[in-house]
Amino acid sequence: MSCRAAPWGRPSAPRGRPFPASARLHSPFGGMNSWKNPVLKNSWRIGDVPAMFGLPSGLFRCMASNGSGDAGFSRPQSIDEAPMPLYPWPDKQRPRVCILGGGFGGLYTALRLESLVWPGNNKPQVMLVDQSDRFVFKPMLYELLSGEVDVWEIAPYFTELLKNTSVQFVKDSVKLLRPSDHLRREPGVSCTGGIVHLESGTVVEYDWLVLALGAEAKIDVVPGSAEYALPFTTLEHALKVESELKMLERGRFGKKSPPIQVAIVGLGYSGVELAATISERLKNTGTVKAINFQTTICPNAPPGNREAALKVLESQNLQLFLGYSVNCIREVYASEDSGSMVADAKEAGGGDKKLVLELQAAQRGLQSQVLEADLVLWTVGSQSQILRLQPPDAPYVIPLNGRGQVETEETLQVKGHPRTFAIGDSAALRDPSGKFLPANAQVAFQQADFAGWNLWAAINDRPLLPFRFQNLGEMMTLGRNDAAITANFIEGLTLEGPIGHAARKLVYCLRMPTDEHRVKVGISWFAKGAVDSLASLQTAVASALSPPTTPTTAPPTAADAATNRCAMDPDSEVAFDFPPYLCQYKSGRVHRPGGDAIAPAGTDPLTGVVSKDIHAGPARARVYLPPDASAAAAPGRLPVVVYFHGGGFVVGSPARPSTHAYLNDLVARSGAVGVSVYYRLAPEHALPAAYDDGWAAVRWVLAGGDGADPWLRDHADLSRVFLSGCSAGANIAHNMAVRAAAPGAVPEGAAVRGLMAVHPYFTGKEPVGAEAAFGPDVREFMDRTWRFVFPGSLGLDDPNVNPFVTDEARAAVAGIPCERVLVCVAEDDVLLKERGLWYARELKANGYAGEIELFESKGVGHAFQFDQLGSGEGVKLQKRLVEFIKK
């Protein structure tokens, strides 16, 4: 076949009688009186989509030249319907390239086009369309569950990645494809490549199209799978799984509850990586049940990777069900009276919900099984998006194979469509042996490079190159410090364990989309690795310096050695476990599974909020300025929000990406100056260190930044200072308000106007409200936790955590100087919702004279807003906080 494509051309007006002046379009989609013209009034429709609205006449002529007549068309039902808006490309002369899908194939094709040298005026205008505002480095979604990476590292915003390019990013979903590059062209008439209808109603006319939409998870496979199973293919899926795991972990705090049970369906690469990651995370608190149709795991993986994975899985608290398929998934409830499982929640009397998987033997010699699970993850099956995007009057205009993938030539052009390319999971391409190429990131990387070059060649009328896939090897993560890599260019070599883990992260760091993002991620990962290495060194030194054990009179048996191995290694013996935040070993080493998150201060591309890290007296803080602050005509017009992050007093910081993003959003919405406080963390710095750091920062704010900080000096209204925090941060904010009541604590002219306590962390020896249903283990756990972060305290009778425990404490709380207090709780916050309600009631009952507001978020758990800031409940909570600040 010829690899030469026709040069691109602009649409020209059709020959023949021109439109009358009254019918000519005066905007990209016509004037309001367009329908009065009989030609436009009788325009055809394709289903409910106008076929001619806003389209250049040359394109319509080209499409109509197919000779299909008016079959499948109907006239519009209303002559008052407005035409669809046509996307306004900036340049009327340069080629227009539309890339659908912002995964590895789509984004890297756009970046490849940007990097090439273009002759003359041929550099194309490139539009990248994706339904999400973030690019997702999918092979590292598993590390979100293990806490190794942060969202910003593996899911940066498209606007951030493309800010130094000419690529135009559009957040939207594709509704309909209508290519025209397959139609017969009249001599001398130049036509476009086609149009794309977006869900927003916008119509995009293009010269060249790249289909990189990827595949969607196919979850509705067996009865109950769509209702009860979660896929794991997108960032939203990963955050949902993380949220579900956190809820399960928090719901078992201090309780003698059965272990968490997670079922994973499918043991290909995705299933194995999920199983290893979750099993390592749960440790002894849960069990992973992994189900696979085949009798082996990762059947298509290199033997080295498969053997390494099997070795890791067999060493963990994990059950393998090989040779089984899932017949159905259903929901049942544990009856409180009998402990039996029933299908009706009312009949169960409010018992715990469980999921039941019925397994059918797929191999001879196996018996059917019934499994229980708290969470089901589905990793098998996917479906192409292209089939549902085909025009209803021409459902096979884009050739598809039996799997719904686009049939392509070797040049990645769609068969019969010289101006349309398909790459990644959207494309069906075979290797020289006739096998379909795997749907993975490595293939998409290489195809994007070829697609970019072939687009350059096609636009410049040069020969196109046939795509040849070079399999460099395969990689998989097997836990926080474990991975397996098999390189194709060195036969028989498989890197396992920490070496494989480090090599995998290095490769993926180098594969990040832009140089700037590579540097940021590399620095962040290096810093986290340095901290972990330092902790390991500390452990090794402690072990070396520990006194030798006294030998026993009789040699120990093998059983004795196994029993005492943990006691001989202080780094294996847990001194205090504070899931999911922290684990302290007897060696003194502190392990925080989430790692140290780093989100640099600067200008936020989404909100325009500017931030900086500064010294706030003896403390440190990150200060935020809203985007319109510089437009203030007079100083002192903006309220100030002093914010304290949560994390049980043991984790977190203003630089944690979720906290940083939350403050950016709050400051942008409220128009307030934000001051997010860095406070020292327990157990390295036990309470009251965090209180002292918090008070130092509050005093610095009330003093106007000592007159040295221009943001506070020029923009802050010190008579409108608000204290806010979530969870442990809300506890700190409350205690700061109590300290502010002391005589002379607040300088003249300054005032603490309000307190916003979101999901506040309070407790006490005596249960309140629904806490009466908790067993004694919960109260004992809360007491141990509080004494861990505040060793010198009175336990649960400490006024810092039980504000109404004594008459003196009640009087101090009643005297807080705030005019208003807002208490926010979450409906599914198992541990702390009742204490939040109690705090609001007792505050009023004990003489507080100000206004108290209470707000409850429905159907969500503790601190949900950081993972679900854009959700319905997240927006409602943020709106209530903003109203409180502006009131």
PDB file of N, CA, C and O in Angstrom, residues 295-316:
ATOM      1  N   THR A 295      -5.672 -21.640  36.069  1.00  0.00           N
ATOM      2  CA  THR A 295      -5.059 -22.283  37.235  1.00  0.00           C
ATOM      3  C   THR A 295      -3.689 -21.706  37.546  1.00  0.00           C
ATOM      4  O   THR A 295      -2.976 -22.233  38.401  1.00  0.00           O
ATOM      5  N   THR A 296      -3.315 -20.642  36.880  1.00  0.00           N
ATOM      6  CA  THR A 296      -2.061 -19.960  37.169  1.00  0.00           C
ATOM      7  C   THR A 296      -2.322 -18.461  37.156  1.00  0.00           C
ATOM      8  O   THR A 296      -3.323 -18.002  36.606  1.00  0.00           O
ATOM      9  N   ILE A 297      -1.427 -17.714  37.751  1.00  0.00           N
ATOM     10  CA  ILE A 297      -1.564 -16.262  37.756  1.00  0.00           C
ATOM     11  C   ILE A 297      -0.773 -15.679  36.587  1.00  0.00           C
ATOM     12  O   ILE A 297       0.178 -16.295  36.095  1.00  0.00           O
ATOM     13  N   CYS A 298      -1.163 -14.518  36.135  1.00  0.00           N
ATOM     14  CA  CYS A 298      -0.457 -13.814  35.053  1.00  0.00           C
ATOM     15  C   CYS A 298      -0.037 -14.766  33.936  1.00  0.00           C
ATOM     16  O   CYS A 298       1.165 -14.922  33.657  1.00  0.00           O
ATOM     17  N   PRO A 299      -0.974 -15.411  33.262  1.00  0.00           N
ATOM     18  CA  PRO A 299      -0.595 -16.434  32.271  1.00  0.00           C
ATOM     19  C   PRO A 299       0.236 -15.885  31.114  1.00  0.00           C
ATOM     20  O   PRO A 299       0.997 -16.636  30.494  1.00  0.00           O
ATOM     21  N   ASN A 300       0.119 -14.596  30.816  1.00  0.00           N
ATOM     22  CA  ASN A 300       0.865 -14.025  29.692  1.00  0.00           C
ATOM     23  C   ASN A 300       2.157 -13.334  30.113  1.00  0.00           C
ATOM     24  O   ASN A 300       2.838 -12.745  29.275  1.00  0.00           O
ATOM     25  N   ALA A 301       2.477 -13.397  31.402  1.00  0.00           N
ATOM     26  CA  ALA A 301       3.683 -12.724  31.896  1.00  0.00           C
ATOM     27  C   ALA A 301       4.915 -13.583  31.669  1.00  0.00           C
ATOM     28  O   ALA A 301       4.818 -14.818  31.548  1.00  0.00           O
ATOM     29  N   PRO A 302       6.102 -12.969  31.589  1.00  0.00           N
ATOM     30  CA  PRO A 302       7.327 -13.758  31.524  1.00  0.00           C
ATOM     31  C   PRO A 302       7.461 -14.650  32.759  1.00  0.00           C
ATOM     32  O   PRO A 302       6.997 -14.282  33.848  1.00  0.00           O
ATOM     33  N   PRO A 303       8.072 -15.825  32.613  1.00  0.00           N
ATOM     34  CA  PRO A 303       8.168 -16.752  33.755  1.00  0.00           C
ATOM     35  C   PRO A 303       8.800 -16.110  34.993  1.00  0.00           C
ATOM     36  O   PRO A 303       8.361 -16.369  36.116  1.00  0.00           O
ATOM     37  N   GLY A 304       9.811 -15.251  34.798  1.00  0.00           N
ATOM     38  CA  GLY A 304      10.466 -14.629  35.949  1.00  0.00           C
ATOM     39  C   GLY A 304       9.516 -13.756  36.745  1.00  0.00           C
ATOM     40  O   GLY A 304       9.502 -13.800  37.984  1.00  0.00           O
ATOM     41  N   ASN A 305       8.724 -12.959  36.063  1.00  0.00           N
ATOM     42  CA  ASN A 305       7.752 -12.112  36.755  1.00  0.00           C
ATOM     43  C   ASN A 305       6.692 -12.946  37.459  1.00  0.00           C
ATOM     44  O   ASN A 305       6.292 -12.650  38.594  1.00  0.00           O
ATOM     45  N   ARG A 306       6.224 -13.988  36.777  1.00  0.00           N
ATOM     46  CA  ARG A 306       5.169 -14.819  37.353  1.00  0.00           C
ATOM     47  C   ARG A 306       5.672 -15.531  38.606  1.00  0.00           C
ATOM     48  O   ARG A 306       4.969 -15.585  39.624  1.00  0.00           O
ATOM     49  N   GLU A 307       6.882 -16.060  38.564  1.00  0.00           N
ATOM     50  CA  GLU A 307       7.426 -16.764  39.733  1.00  0.00           C
ATOM     51  C   GLU A 307       7.660 -15.810  40.899  1.00  0.00           C
ATOM     52  O   GLU A 307       7.385 -16.144  42.052  1.00  0.00           O
ATOM     53  N   ALA A 308       8.152 -14.598  40.600  1.00  0.00           N
ATOM     54  CA  ALA A 308       8.372 -13.615  41.667  1.00  0.00           C
ATOM     55  C   ALA A 308       7.052 -13.209  42.306  1.00  0.00           C
ATOM     56  O   ALA A 308       6.951 -13.075  43.528  1.00  0.00           O
ATOM     57  N   ALA A 309       6.021 -13.029  41.478  1.00  0.00           N
ATOM     58  CA  ALA A 309       4.715 -12.633  41.998  1.00  0.00           C
ATOM     59  C   ALA A 309       4.121 -13.736  42.858  1.00  0.00           C
ATOM     60  O   ALA A 309       3.577 -13.481  43.941  1.00  0.00           O
ATOM     61  N   LEU A 310       4.221 -14.978  42.394  1.00  0.00           N
ATOM     62  CA  LEU A 310       3.668 -16.100  43.143  1.00  0.00           C
ATOM     63  C   LEU A 310       4.362 -16.248  44.493  1.00  0.00           C
ATOM     64  O   LEU A 310       3.719 -16.518  45.517  1.00  0.00           O
ATOM     65  N   LYS A 311       5.666 -16.019  44.512  1.00  0.00           N
ATOM     66  CA  LYS A 311       6.415 -16.116  45.765  1.00  0.00           C
ATOM     67  C   LYS A 311       5.950 -15.056  46.766  1.00  0.00           C
ATOM     68  O   LYS A 311       5.783 -15.339  47.953  1.00  0.00           O
ATOM     69  N   VAL A 312       5.706 -13.852  46.300  1.00  0.00           N
ATOM     70  CA  VAL A 312       5.242 -12.777  47.183  1.00  0.00           C
ATOM     71  C   VAL A 312       3.841 -13.060  47.686  1.00  0.00           C
ATOM     72  O   VAL A 312       3.548 -12.918  48.884  1.00  0.00           O
ATOM     73  N   LEU A 313       2.942 -13.479  46.794  1.00  0.00           N
ATOM     74  CA  LEU A 313       1.564 -13.727  47.199  1.00  0.00           C
ATOM     75  C   LEU A 313       1.471 -14.854  48.224  1.00  0.00           C
ATOM     76  O   LEU A 313       0.675 -14.789  49.166  1.00  0.00           O
ATOM     77  N   GLU A 314       2.270 -15.894  48.037  1.00  0.00           N
ATOM     78  CA  GLU A 314       2.222 -17.022  48.968  1.00  0.00           C
ATOM     79  C   GLU A 314       2.777 -16.666  50.336  1.00  0.00           C
ATOM     80  O   GLU A 314       2.472 -17.325  51.327  1.00  0.00           O
ATOM     81  N   SER A 315       3.575 -15.603  50.413  1.00  0.00           N
ATOM     82  CA  SER A 315       4.147 -15.191  51.698  1.00  0.00           C
ATOM     83  C   SER A 315       3.228 -14.245  52.463  1.00  0.00           C
ATOM     84  O   SER A 315       3.516 -13.907  53.608  1.00  0.00           O
ATOM     85  N   GLN A 316       2.131 -13.822  51.861  1.00  0.00           N
ATOM     86  CA  GLN A 316       1.247 -12.848  52.499  1.00  0.00           C
ATOM     87  C   GLN A 316      -0.036 -13.516  52.974  1.00  0.00           C
ATOM     88  O   GLN A 316      -0.324 -14.675  52.676  1.00  0.00           O
TER      89      GLN A 316
END
